[in-house]
Amino acid sequence: QDRLVESGGGSVEAGGSLRLSCAHSGPSFGRFWANTWFRQTPGKEPEGVATQRRDGVILYADSVKGRFTISADYRWKTLYLQMNNLRPEDTATYYCAATFSTAVWHSPVEYTHWGQGTQVTVSS
């Protein structure tokens, strides 16, 4: 059974940086089609932030392009999200998720494995 555990959230001022980590336990990290970061604010659906697919393709939401970088360490089975130049609108609970589905990467219903979330708060 694969488990995902996020860490690295916190509170920063606008313009600051944070690095999120998602540690996978279990055998499937390198076999998932997509390892993805989502974020969610109260009352809204999770929003796809960035994904790294098994074929090497990396995709970002337009709102984070040029500021966020997704990466993966396959030896340590860890997914990262480097977030620079943070803005107050980036405030959310951030989740890592994984799927074997090759459907639309930013659709949360396609994901079968989720972490518990880590809070990111950006103050102006």
Coordinates of N, CA and C in Angstrom, one line a residue:
Q1 N 0.8 -1.2 0.0 CA 0.0 0.0 0.0 C 0.9 1.2 0.0
D2 N 0.7 2.1 -1.0 CA 1.5 3.3 -1.1 C 0.9 4.4 -0.2
R3 N 1.8 5.1 0.6 CA 1.4 6.2 1.4 C 2.2 7.4 0.9
L4 N 1.5 8.6 1.0 CA 2.2 9.9 0.6 C 2.1 10.8 1.8
V5 N 3.3 11.4 2.2 CA 3.3 12.3 3.3 C 4.0 13.5 2.9
E6 N 3.3 14.7 3.0 CA 3.9 16.0 2.6 C 4.5 16.6 3.8
S7 N 5.5 17.5 3.6 CA 6.1 18.3 4.6 C 6.6 19.6 3.9
G8 N 7.0 20.6 4.7 CA 7.6 21.8 4.2 C 6.7 23.0 4.2
G9 N 5.4 22.9 4.5 CA 4.6 24.0 4.5 C 5.0 25.0 5.6
G10 N 4.4 26.2 5.6 CA 4.6 27.2 6.6 C 4.1 28.5 6.2
S11 N 4.5 29.5 6.9 CA 4.1 30.9 6.7 C 5.2 31.7 6.2
V12 N 5.0 32.5 5.1 CA 6.1 33.3 4.6 C 5.4 34.6 4.1
E13 N 6.3 35.6 4.0 CA 5.8 36.9 3.4 C 5.8 36.8 1.9
A14 N 5.0 37.7 1.2 CA 5.0 37.7 -0.2 C 6.5 37.9 -0.7
G15 N 6.8 37.2 -1.8 CA 8.1 37.2 -2.4 C 9.0 36.2 -1.8
G16 N 8.6 35.5 -0.8 CA 9.4 34.5 -0.2 C 9.3 33.1 -0.9
S17 N 10.0 32.2 -0.3 CA 10.1 30.8 -1.0 C 9.8 29.7 0.1
L18 N 9.3 28.6 -0.4 CA 9.2 27.4 0.4 C 9.4 26.2 -0.5
R19 N 9.9 25.1 0.1 CA 10.0 23.9 -0.7 C 9.2 22.8 0.0
L20 N 8.3 22.3 -0.7 CA 7.5 21.2 -0.2 C 8.1 19.9 -0.7
S21 N 7.9 18.9 0.2 CA 8.3 17.5 -0.1 C 7.2 16.6 0.1
C22 N 7.2 15.5 -0.7 CA 6.2 14.5 -0.6 C 6.9 13.1 -0.7
A23 N 7.0 12.5 0.5 CA 7.6 11.2 0.6 C 6.7 10.1 0.3
H24 N 7.0 9.2 -0.7 CA 6.2 8.1 -1.0 C 6.8 6.8 -0.3
S25 N 5.9 6.0 0.4 CA 6.3 4.7 0.8 C 5.5 3.7 0.0
G26 N 6.1 2.6 -0.3 CA 5.4 1.6 -1.1 C 6.1 1.5 -2.5
P27 N 5.7 0.6 -3.3 CA 6.5 0.2 -4.5 C 6.2 1.0 -5.7
S28 N 5.2 1.9 -5.7 CA 4.7 2.3 -7.0 C 5.1 3.7 -7.4
F29 N 6.0 4.4 -6.7 CA 6.4 5.8 -7.0 C 6.8 5.9 -8.5
G30 N 7.7 5.1 -9.0 CA 8.1 5.2 -10.3 C 7.2 4.6 -11.4
R31 N 6.1 4.0 -10.9 CA 5.2 3.3 -11.8 C 3.9 4.2 -12.0
F32 N 3.7 5.1 -11.1 CA 2.5 6.0 -11.4 C 2.7 6.8 -12.7
W33 N 1.6 7.0 -13.4 CA 1.7 7.8 -14.6 C 2.0 9.3 -14.3
A34 N 1.4 9.8 -13.2 CA 1.6 11.2 -12.9 C 1.7 11.3 -11.4
N35 N 2.7 12.1 -11.0 CA 2.9 12.5 -9.6 C 2.7 14.1 -9.6
T36 N 1.7 14.5 -8.8 CA 1.2 15.9 -9.0 C 1.0 16.6 -7.7
W37 N 1.2 17.9 -7.7 CA 0.8 18.7 -6.6 C -0.5 19.4 -6.9
F38 N -1.4 19.4 -6.0 CA -2.7 20.1 -6.0 C -2.7 21.1 -4.8
R39 N -3.5 22.1 -4.9 CA -3.8 23.0 -3.8 C -5.3 23.2 -3.7
Q40 N -5.7 23.5 -2.5 CA -7.1 23.7 -2.2 C -7.3 24.8 -1.2
T41 N -8.3 25.6 -1.4 CA -8.7 26.6 -0.5 C -10.1 26.3 0.0
P42 N -10.6 26.7 1.1 CA -11.9 26.3 1.6 C -13.0 26.6 0.6
G43 N -13.9 25.7 0.4 CA -15.0 25.8 -0.4 C -14.8 25.6 -1.9
K44 N -13.5 25.3 -2.2 CA -13.2 25.2 -3.7 C -12.6 23.8 -4.0
E45 N -12.7 23.4 -5.2 CA -12.2 22.1 -5.6 C -10.6 22.2 -5.7
P46 N -10.0 21.1 -5.5 CA -8.5 21.1 -5.6 C -8.1 21.6 -7.0
E47 N -7.0 22.4 -7.0 CA -6.5 22.9 -8.3 C -5.2 22.3 -8.6
G48 N -5.0 21.7 -9.8 CA -3.7 21.2 -10.2 C -2.7 22.3 -10.3
V49 N -1.6 22.1 -9.6 CA -0.5 23.1 -9.6 C 0.6 22.7 -10.6
A50 N 1.1 21.4 -10.5 CA 2.2 21.0 -11.3 C 2.2 19.5 -11.3
T51 N 2.6 18.9 -12.4 CA 2.7 17.4 -12.5 C 4.0 17.0 -13.2
Q52 N 4.5 15.9 -12.8 CA 5.6 15.2 -13.5 C 5.2 13.8 -13.9
R53 N 5.1 13.6 -15.2 CA 4.6 12.4 -15.7 C 5.7 11.3 -15.9
R54 N 5.4 10.1 -16.0 CA 6.3 9.0 -16.1 C 7.1 9.1 -17.4
D55 N 6.5 9.8 -18.4 CA 7.3 9.9 -19.7 C 8.2 11.2 -19.7
G56 N 8.3 11.8 -18.5 CA 9.2 12.9 -18.4 C 8.6 14.3 -18.6
V57 N 7.4 14.3 -19.1 CA 6.7 15.6 -19.3 C 6.4 16.3 -18.0
I58 N 6.6 17.6 -17.9 CA 6.3 18.4 -16.7 C 5.3 19.5 -17.2
L59 N 4.3 19.6 -16.4 CA 3.3 20.6 -16.8 C 3.0 21.5 -15.5
Y60 N 2.6 22.7 -15.8 CA 2.3 23.7 -14.7 C 1.0 24.4 -15.0
A61 N 0.3 24.7 -13.9 CA -0.8 25.7 -14.0 C -0.2 27.0 -14.5
D62 N -1.0 27.8 -15.3 CA -0.5 29.1 -15.7 C -0.2 30.0 -14.6
S63 N -0.9 29.9 -13.5 CA -0.7 30.8 -12.4 C 0.6 30.6 -11.7
V64 N 1.3 29.5 -11.9 CA 2.5 29.3 -11.2 C 3.7 29.2 -12.1
K65 N 3.5 29.2 -13.4 CA 4.6 29.1 -14.3 C 5.7 30.2 -14.1
G66 N 6.9 29.7 -14.1 CA 8.0 30.6 -13.9 C 8.3 30.9 -12.4
R67 N 7.5 30.4 -11.5 CA 7.7 30.6 -10.1 C 7.9 29.3 -9.3
F68 N 7.2 28.3 -9.8 CA 7.2 27.0 -9.1 C 8.0 26.0 -10.0
T69 N 8.7 25.0 -9.3 CA 9.4 24.0 -10.0 C 9.1 22.7 -9.4
I70 N 8.6 21.7 -10.1 CA 8.4 20.4 -9.6 C 9.6 19.5 -10.0
S71 N 9.9 18.6 -9.1 CA 11.0 17.7 -9.4 C 10.8 16.4 -8.5
A72 N 11.6 15.4 -8.9 CA 11.4 14.1 -8.2 C 12.8 13.4 -8.0
D73 N 12.9 12.8 -6.9 CA 14.1 12.0 -6.6 C 13.6 10.6 -6.6
Y74 N 13.9 9.8 -7.6 CA 13.4 8.4 -7.7 C 14.1 7.5 -6.8
R75 N 15.4 7.8 -6.4 CA 16.1 6.9 -5.5 C 15.4 7.0 -4.1
W76 N 15.0 8.2 -3.7 CA 14.4 8.4 -2.4 C 12.9 8.5 -2.4
K77 N 12.4 8.3 -3.6 CA 10.9 8.3 -3.8 C 10.2 9.5 -3.2
T78 N 10.8 10.6 -3.6 CA 10.3 11.9 -3.0 C 10.0 12.9 -4.2
L79 N 8.8 13.5 -4.1 CA 8.4 14.5 -5.0 C 8.6 15.9 -4.3
Y80 N 9.1 16.9 -5.0 CA 9.3 18.2 -4.5 C 8.5 19.3 -5.2
L81 N 8.3 20.4 -4.6 CA 7.7 21.6 -5.2 C 8.5 22.8 -4.7
Q82 N 9.3 23.3 -5.5 CA 10.0 24.6 -5.1 C 9.2 25.7 -5.5
M83 N 8.8 26.6 -4.5 CA 7.9 27.7 -4.7 C 8.6 29.0 -4.4
N84 N 8.9 29.8 -5.5 CA 9.6 31.0 -5.3 C 8.6 32.2 -5.6
N85 N 9.0 33.4 -5.2 CA 8.2 34.6 -5.4 C 6.7 34.3 -5.0
L86 N 6.5 33.8 -3.9 CA 5.2 33.5 -3.4 C 4.3 34.7 -3.3
R87 N 3.0 34.5 -3.6 CA 2.0 35.6 -3.5 C 0.9 35.2 -2.5
P88 N 0.2 36.2 -2.0 CA -0.9 35.9 -1.1 C -1.9 34.9 -1.7
E89 N -2.1 35.0 -3.0 CA -3.1 34.1 -3.6 C -2.6 32.6 -3.7
D90 N -1.3 32.4 -3.4 CA -0.8 31.0 -3.3 C -1.2 30.3 -2.0
T91 N -1.8 31.1 -1.1 CA -2.2 30.5 0.2 C -3.2 29.4 0.0
A92 N -2.9 28.2 0.5 CA -3.8 27.1 0.3 C -3.2 25.9 1.1
T93 N -4.0 24.8 1.2 CA -3.4 23.5 1.6 C -2.9 22.8 0.4
Y94 N -1.7 22.4 0.4 CA -1.1 21.7 -0.8 C -1.0 20.2 -0.5
Y95 N -1.4 19.5 -1.5 CA -1.5 18.0 -1.5 C -0.6 17.5 -2.6
C96 N 0.1 16.4 -2.3 CA 0.6 15.6 -3.4 C -0.3 14.4 -3.7
A97 N -0.4 14.0 -4.9 CA -1.3 13.0 -5.4 C -0.6 12.2 -6.5
A98 N -1.1 11.0 -6.7 CA -0.5 10.1 -7.7 C -1.6 9.3 -8.4
T99 N -1.4 9.0 -9.6 CA -2.4 8.3 -10.4 C -1.7 7.4 -11.4
F100 N -2.4 6.3 -11.8 CA -2.0 5.5 -12.9 C -2.7 5.9 -14.2
S101 N -3.7 6.7 -14.0 CA -4.5 7.2 -15.1 C -3.8 8.1 -16.0
T102 N -4.0 8.0 -17.3 CA -3.4 8.9 -18.3 C -4.4 10.0 -18.7
A103 N -5.4 10.2 -18.0 CA -6.4 11.2 -18.3 C -5.8 12.6 -17.9
V104 N -6.7 13.6 -18.0 CA -6.3 15.0 -17.8 C -5.6 15.2 -16.4
W105 N -4.4 15.7 -16.4 CA -3.5 15.7 -15.2 C -4.1 16.5 -14.1
H106 N -4.8 17.5 -14.4 CA -5.3 18.4 -13.3 C -6.7 18.1 -12.8
S107 N -7.2 16.9 -13.2 CA -8.5 16.5 -12.7 C -8.3 15.7 -11.4
P108 N -8.7 16.2 -10.3 CA -8.5 15.5 -9.0 C -9.2 14.1 -9.0
V109 N -10.3 13.9 -9.7 CA -11.0 12.7 -9.6 C -10.2 11.5 -10.2
E110 N -9.2 11.8 -11.0 CA -8.4 10.8 -11.6 C -7.3 10.2 -10.6
Y111 N -7.2 10.8 -9.4 CA -6.1 10.4 -8.5 C -6.6 9.5 -7.4
T112 N -5.9 8.4 -7.2 CA -6.2 7.4 -6.3 C -5.4 7.5 -5.0
H113 N -4.3 8.2 -5.0 CA -3.4 8.3 -3.8 C -3.2 9.7 -3.5
W114 N -3.4 10.1 -2.2 CA -3.3 11.5 -1.8 C -2.6 11.5 -0.4
G115 N -1.8 12.6 -0.3 CA -1.3 12.8 1.0 C -2.3 13.6 1.9
Q116 N -1.8 13.9 3.1 CA -2.7 14.5 4.1 C -2.8 16.0 4.0
G117 N -1.8 16.6 3.2 CA -1.8 18.0 3.0 C -0.9 18.8 3.9
T118 N -0.4 19.9 3.4 CA 0.4 20.8 4.2 C 0.0 22.2 3.9
Q119 N -0.1 23.0 4.9 CA -0.6 24.4 4.8 C 0.5 25.4 4.4
V120 N 0.2 26.2 3.4 CA 1.1 27.3 3.0 C 0.3 28.6 3.1
T121 N 0.9 29.5 3.9 CA 0.2 30.8 4.1 C 1.2 31.9 3.7
V122 N 0.8 32.7 2.8 CA 1.6 33.8 2.3 C 0.9 35.1 2.7
S123 N 1.6 36.0 3.4 CA 1.1 37.2 3.9 C 1.6 38.4 3.0
S124 N 0.8 39.4 2.9 CA 1.2 40.5 2.0 C 2.0 41.6 2.8

